[in-house]
mmCIF file with all atom_site columns, C-alpha atoms in Angstrom:
data_model
loop_
_atom_site.group_PDB
_atom_site.id
_atom_site.type_symbol
_atom_site.label_atom_id
_atom_site.label_alt_id
_atom_site.label_comp_id
_atom_site.label_asym_id
_atom_site.label_entity_id
_atom_site.label_seq_id
_atom_site.pdbx_PDB_ins_code
_atom_site.Cartn_x
_atom_site.Cartn_y
_atom_site.Cartn_z
_atom_site.occupancy
_atom_site.B_iso_or_equiv
_atom_site.pdbx_formal_charge
_atom_site.auth_seq_id
_atom_site.auth_comp_id
_atom_site.auth_asym_id
_atom_site.auth_atom_id
_atom_site.pdbx_PDB_model_num
ATOM 1  C CA . MET A 1 1  ? 9.587   5.395   -12.189 1.00 0.00 ? 983  MET A CA 1
ATOM 2  C CA . CYS A 1 2  ? 6.470   3.687   -10.958 1.00 0.00 ? 984  CYS A CA 1
ATOM 3  C CA . LEU A 1 3  ? 6.384   2.895   -7.090  1.00 0.00 ? 985  LEU A CA 1
ATOM 4  C CA . ALA A 1 4  ? 4.164   0.778   -4.964  1.00 0.00 ? 986  ALA A CA 1
ATOM 5  C CA . VAL A 1 5  ? 3.881   1.701   -1.335  1.00 0.00 ? 987  VAL A CA 1
ATOM 6  C CA . PRO A 1 6  ? 2.911   -0.568  1.502   1.00 0.00 ? 988  PRO A CA 1
ATOM 7  C CA . GLY A 1 7  ? -0.005  0.240   3.750   1.00 0.00 ? 989  GLY A CA 1
ATOM 8  C CA . LYS A 1 8  ? -1.826  -1.617  6.399   1.00 0.00 ? 990  LYS A CA 1
ATOM 9  C CA . VAL A 1 9  ? -5.694  -2.305  5.648   1.00 0.00 ? 991  VAL A CA 1
ATOM 10 C CA . ALA A 1 10 ? -7.905  -0.776  8.375   1.00 0.00 ? 992  ALA A CA 1
ATOM 11 C CA . MET A 1 11 ? -11.140 -1.146  7.024   1.00 0.00 ? 993  MET A CA 1
ATOM 12 C CA . ILE A 1 12 ? -13.080 -2.910  4.082   1.00 0.00 ? 994  ILE A CA 1
ATOM 13 C CA . ASP A 1 13 ? -16.169 -1.757  2.254   1.00 0.00 ? 995  ASP A CA 1
ATOM 14 C CA . GLU A 1 14 ? -17.346 -5.234  0.224   1.00 0.00 ? 996  GLU A CA 1
ATOM 15 C CA . GLY A 1 15 ? -19.056 -3.059  -2.217  1.00 0.00 ? 997  GLY A CA 1
ATOM 16 C CA . ALA A 1 16 ? -22.020 -4.474  -4.485  1.00 0.00 ? 998  ALA A CA 1
ATOM 17 C CA . ASP A 1 17 ? -19.549 -6.847  -6.038  1.00 0.00 ? 999  ASP A CA 1
ATOM 18 C CA . ALA A 1 18 ? -15.861 -7.824  -6.088  1.00 0.00 ? 1000 ALA A CA 1
ATOM 19 C CA . LEU A 1 19 ? -14.727 -4.931  -8.558  1.00 0.00 ? 1001 LEU A CA 1
ATOM 20 C CA . LEU A 1 20 ? -16.383 -2.546  -6.158  1.00 0.00 ? 1002 LEU A CA 1
ATOM 21 C CA . ARG A 1 21 ? -14.579 -3.724  -2.848  1.00 0.00 ? 1003 ARG A CA 1
ATOM 22 C CA . THR A 1 22 ? -12.370 -0.897  -1.598  1.00 0.00 ? 1004 THR A CA 1
ATOM 23 C CA . ALA A 1 23 ? -10.407 -0.357  1.832   1.00 0.00 ? 1005 ALA A CA 1
ATOM 24 C CA . ARG A 1 24 ? -9.442  2.347   3.795   1.00 0.00 ? 1006 ARG A CA 1
ATOM 25 C CA . VAL A 1 25 ? -5.716  1.648   4.047   1.00 0.00 ? 1007 VAL A CA 1
ATOM 26 C CA . ASP A 1 26 ? -3.105  3.240   6.528   1.00 0.00 ? 1008 ASP A CA 1
ATOM 27 C CA . PHE A 1 27 ? 0.062   4.729   5.353   1.00 0.00 ? 1009 PHE A CA 1
ATOM 28 C CA . GLY A 1 28 ? 1.935   5.578   8.434   1.00 0.00 ? 1010 GLY A CA 1
ATOM 29 C CA . GLY A 1 29 ? -1.086  7.689   9.723   1.00 0.00 ? 1011 GLY A CA 1
ATOM 30 C CA . VAL A 1 30 ? -2.238  9.033   6.436   1.00 0.00 ? 1012 VAL A CA 1
ATOM 31 C CA . THR A 1 31 ? -5.297  6.860   5.302   1.00 0.00 ? 1013 THR A CA 1
ATOM 32 C CA . ARG A 1 32 ? -6.492  6.491   1.618   1.00 0.00 ? 1014 ARG A CA 1
ATOM 33 C CA . GLU A 1 33 ? -9.193  4.737   -0.130  1.00 0.00 ? 1015 GLU A CA 1
ATOM 34 C CA . VAL A 1 34 ? -7.761  1.858   -2.121  1.00 0.00 ? 1016 VAL A CA 1
ATOM 35 C CA . SER A 1 35 ? -9.433  -0.370  -4.635  1.00 0.00 ? 1017 SER A CA 1
ATOM 36 C CA . LEU A 1 36 ? -9.001  -4.111  -3.584  1.00 0.00 ? 1018 LEU A CA 1
ATOM 37 C CA . ALA A 1 37 ? -10.459 -5.309  -7.386  1.00 0.00 ? 1019 ALA A CA 1
ATOM 38 C CA . PHE A 1 38 ? -7.269  -7.574  -7.579  1.00 0.00 ? 1020 PHE A CA 1
ATOM 39 C CA . LEU A 1 39 ? -7.027  -8.937  -4.098  1.00 0.00 ? 1021 LEU A CA 1
ATOM 40 C CA . PRO A 1 40 ? -10.156 -10.428 -3.248  1.00 0.00 ? 1022 PRO A CA 1
ATOM 41 C CA . GLU A 1 41 ? -8.492  -12.414 -0.499  1.00 0.00 ? 1023 GLU A CA 1
ATOM 42 C CA . ALA A 1 42 ? -7.082  -9.032  1.388   1.00 0.00 ? 1024 ALA A CA 1
ATOM 43 C CA . ARG A 1 43 ? -8.381  -8.740  5.150   1.00 0.00 ? 1025 ARG A CA 1
ATOM 44 C CA . VAL A 1 44 ? -8.189  -6.077  7.835   1.00 0.00 ? 1026 VAL A CA 1
ATOM 45 C CA . GLY A 1 45 ? -4.858  -6.061  9.262   1.00 0.00 ? 1027 GLY A CA 1
ATOM 46 C CA . ASP A 1 46 ? -2.932  -7.403  6.274   1.00 0.00 ? 1028 ASP A CA 1
ATOM 47 C CA . TYR A 1 47 ? -0.248  -5.396  4.315   1.00 0.00 ? 1029 TYR A CA 1
ATOM 48 C CA . VAL A 1 48 ? -0.918  -4.410  0.887   1.00 0.00 ? 1030 VAL A CA 1
ATOM 49 C CA . LEU A 1 49 ? 1.425   -2.805  -1.957  1.00 0.00 ? 1031 LEU A CA 1
ATOM 50 C CA . VAL A 1 50 ? -0.731  0.196   -3.592  1.00 0.00 ? 1032 VAL A CA 1
ATOM 51 C CA . HIS A 1 51 ? 0.269   1.360   -6.794  1.00 0.00 ? 1033 HIS A CA 1
ATOM 52 C CA . ALA A 1 52 ? -2.217  4.440   -8.337  1.00 0.00 ? 1034 ALA A CA 1
ATOM 53 C CA . GLY A 1 53 ? -4.764  3.596   -5.629  1.00 0.00 ? 1035 GLY A CA 1
ATOM 54 C CA . VAL A 1 54 ? -4.851  -0.053  -6.357  1.00 0.00 ? 1036 VAL A CA 1
ATOM 55 C CA . GLY A 1 55 ? -3.838  -2.895  -4.014  1.00 0.00 ? 1037 GLY A CA 1
ATOM 56 C CA . ILE A 1 56 ? -1.634  -5.001  -6.298  1.00 0.00 ? 1038 ILE A CA 1
ATOM 57 C CA . SER A 1 57 ? -0.176  -7.393  -3.759  1.00 0.00 ? 1039 SER A CA 1
ATOM 58 C CA . ARG A 1 58 ? -0.461  -8.672  -0.114  1.00 0.00 ? 1040 ARG A CA 1
ATOM 59 C CA . ILE A 1 59 ? 2.944   -8.826  1.858   1.00 0.00 ? 1041 ILE A CA 1
ATOM 60 C CA . ASP A 1 60 ? 3.844   -9.639  5.170   1.00 0.00 ? 1042 ASP A CA 1
ATOM 61 C CA . GLU A 1 61 ? 4.674   -7.094  7.948   1.00 0.00 ? 1043 GLU A CA 1
ATOM 62 C CA . ALA A 1 62 ? 8.454   -7.670  7.562   1.00 0.00 ? 1044 ALA A CA 1
ATOM 63 C CA . ARG A 1 63 ? 8.469   -7.075  4.049   1.00 0.00 ? 1045 ARG A CA 1
ATOM 64 C CA . ALA A 1 64 ? 6.534   -3.824  4.361   1.00 0.00 ? 1046 ALA A CA 1
ATOM 65 C CA . ALA A 1 65 ? 8.879   -2.925  6.713   1.00 0.00 ? 1047 ALA A CA 1
ATOM 66 C CA . GLN A 1 66 ? 11.858  -3.202  4.304   1.00 0.00 ? 1048 GLN A CA 1
ATOM 67 C CA . VAL A 1 67 ? 10.100  -1.660  1.524   1.00 0.00 ? 1049 VAL A CA 1
ATOM 68 C CA . LEU A 1 68 ? 9.450   1.325   3.574   1.00 0.00 ? 1050 LEU A CA 1
ATOM 69 C CA . ALA A 1 69 ? 13.167  1.405   4.608   1.00 0.00 ? 1051 ALA A CA 1
ATOM 70 C CA . ASP A 1 70 ? 14.638  0.860   1.283   1.00 0.00 ? 1052 ASP A CA 1
ATOM 71 C CA . LEU A 1 71 ? 12.190  3.819   0.042   1.00 0.00 ? 1053 LEU A CA 1
ATOM 72 C CA . GLY A 1 72 ? 13.512  6.058   2.859   1.00 0.00 ? 1054 GLY A CA 1
ATOM 73 C CA . SER A 1 73 ? 17.092  5.121   1.897   1.00 0.00 ? 1055 SER A CA 1
ATOM 74 C CA . ALA A 1 74 ? 16.384  6.088   -2.026  1.00 0.00 ? 1056 ALA A CA 1
ATOM 75 C CA . LEU A 1 75 ? 14.831  9.344   -0.788  1.00 0.00 ? 1057 LEU A CA 1
ATOM 76 C CA . ASP A 1 76 ? 18.113  10.152  1.519   1.00 0.00 ? 1058 ASP A CA 1
ATOM 77 C CA . GLU A 1 77 ? 20.434  9.399   -1.561  1.00 0.00 ? 1059 GLU A CA 1
ATOM 78 C CA . GLU A 1 78 ? 18.390  11.409  -3.849  1.00 0.00 ? 1060 GLU A CA 1
ATOM 79 C CA . GLY A 1 79 ? 18.701  14.410  -1.280  1.00 0.00 ? 1061 GLY A CA 1
ATOM 80 C CA . LYS A 1 80 ? 22.540  14.078  -1.591  1.00 0.00 ? 1062 LYS A CA 1
ATOM 81 C CA . GLY A 1 81 ? 22.477  14.636  -5.225  1.00 0.00 ? 1063 GLY A CA 1
ATOM 82 C CA . GLU A 1 82 ? 23.484  17.911  -6.826  1.00 0.00 ? 1064 GLU A CA 1
ATOM 83 C CA . THR A 1 83 ? 20.881  20.494  -7.575  1.00 0.00 ? 1065 THR A CA 1
#
């Protein structure tokens, strides 16, 4: 299963060209460098879905909160399974 996780763009490095554009994205206090090659419209303060270190979609804050809640619920359910 593949998951995309929402995070908030904290800083952008424009790089030498659009393919090298990166951002520091905050995932609830953990910050990671993410490629913005597919999101030229992304700006500081935007929420983005990130998969394998690549920003794949811009989303609004409400959708980001919903995705995080859904992921939390899925993890809670997984923890209730038999081992």
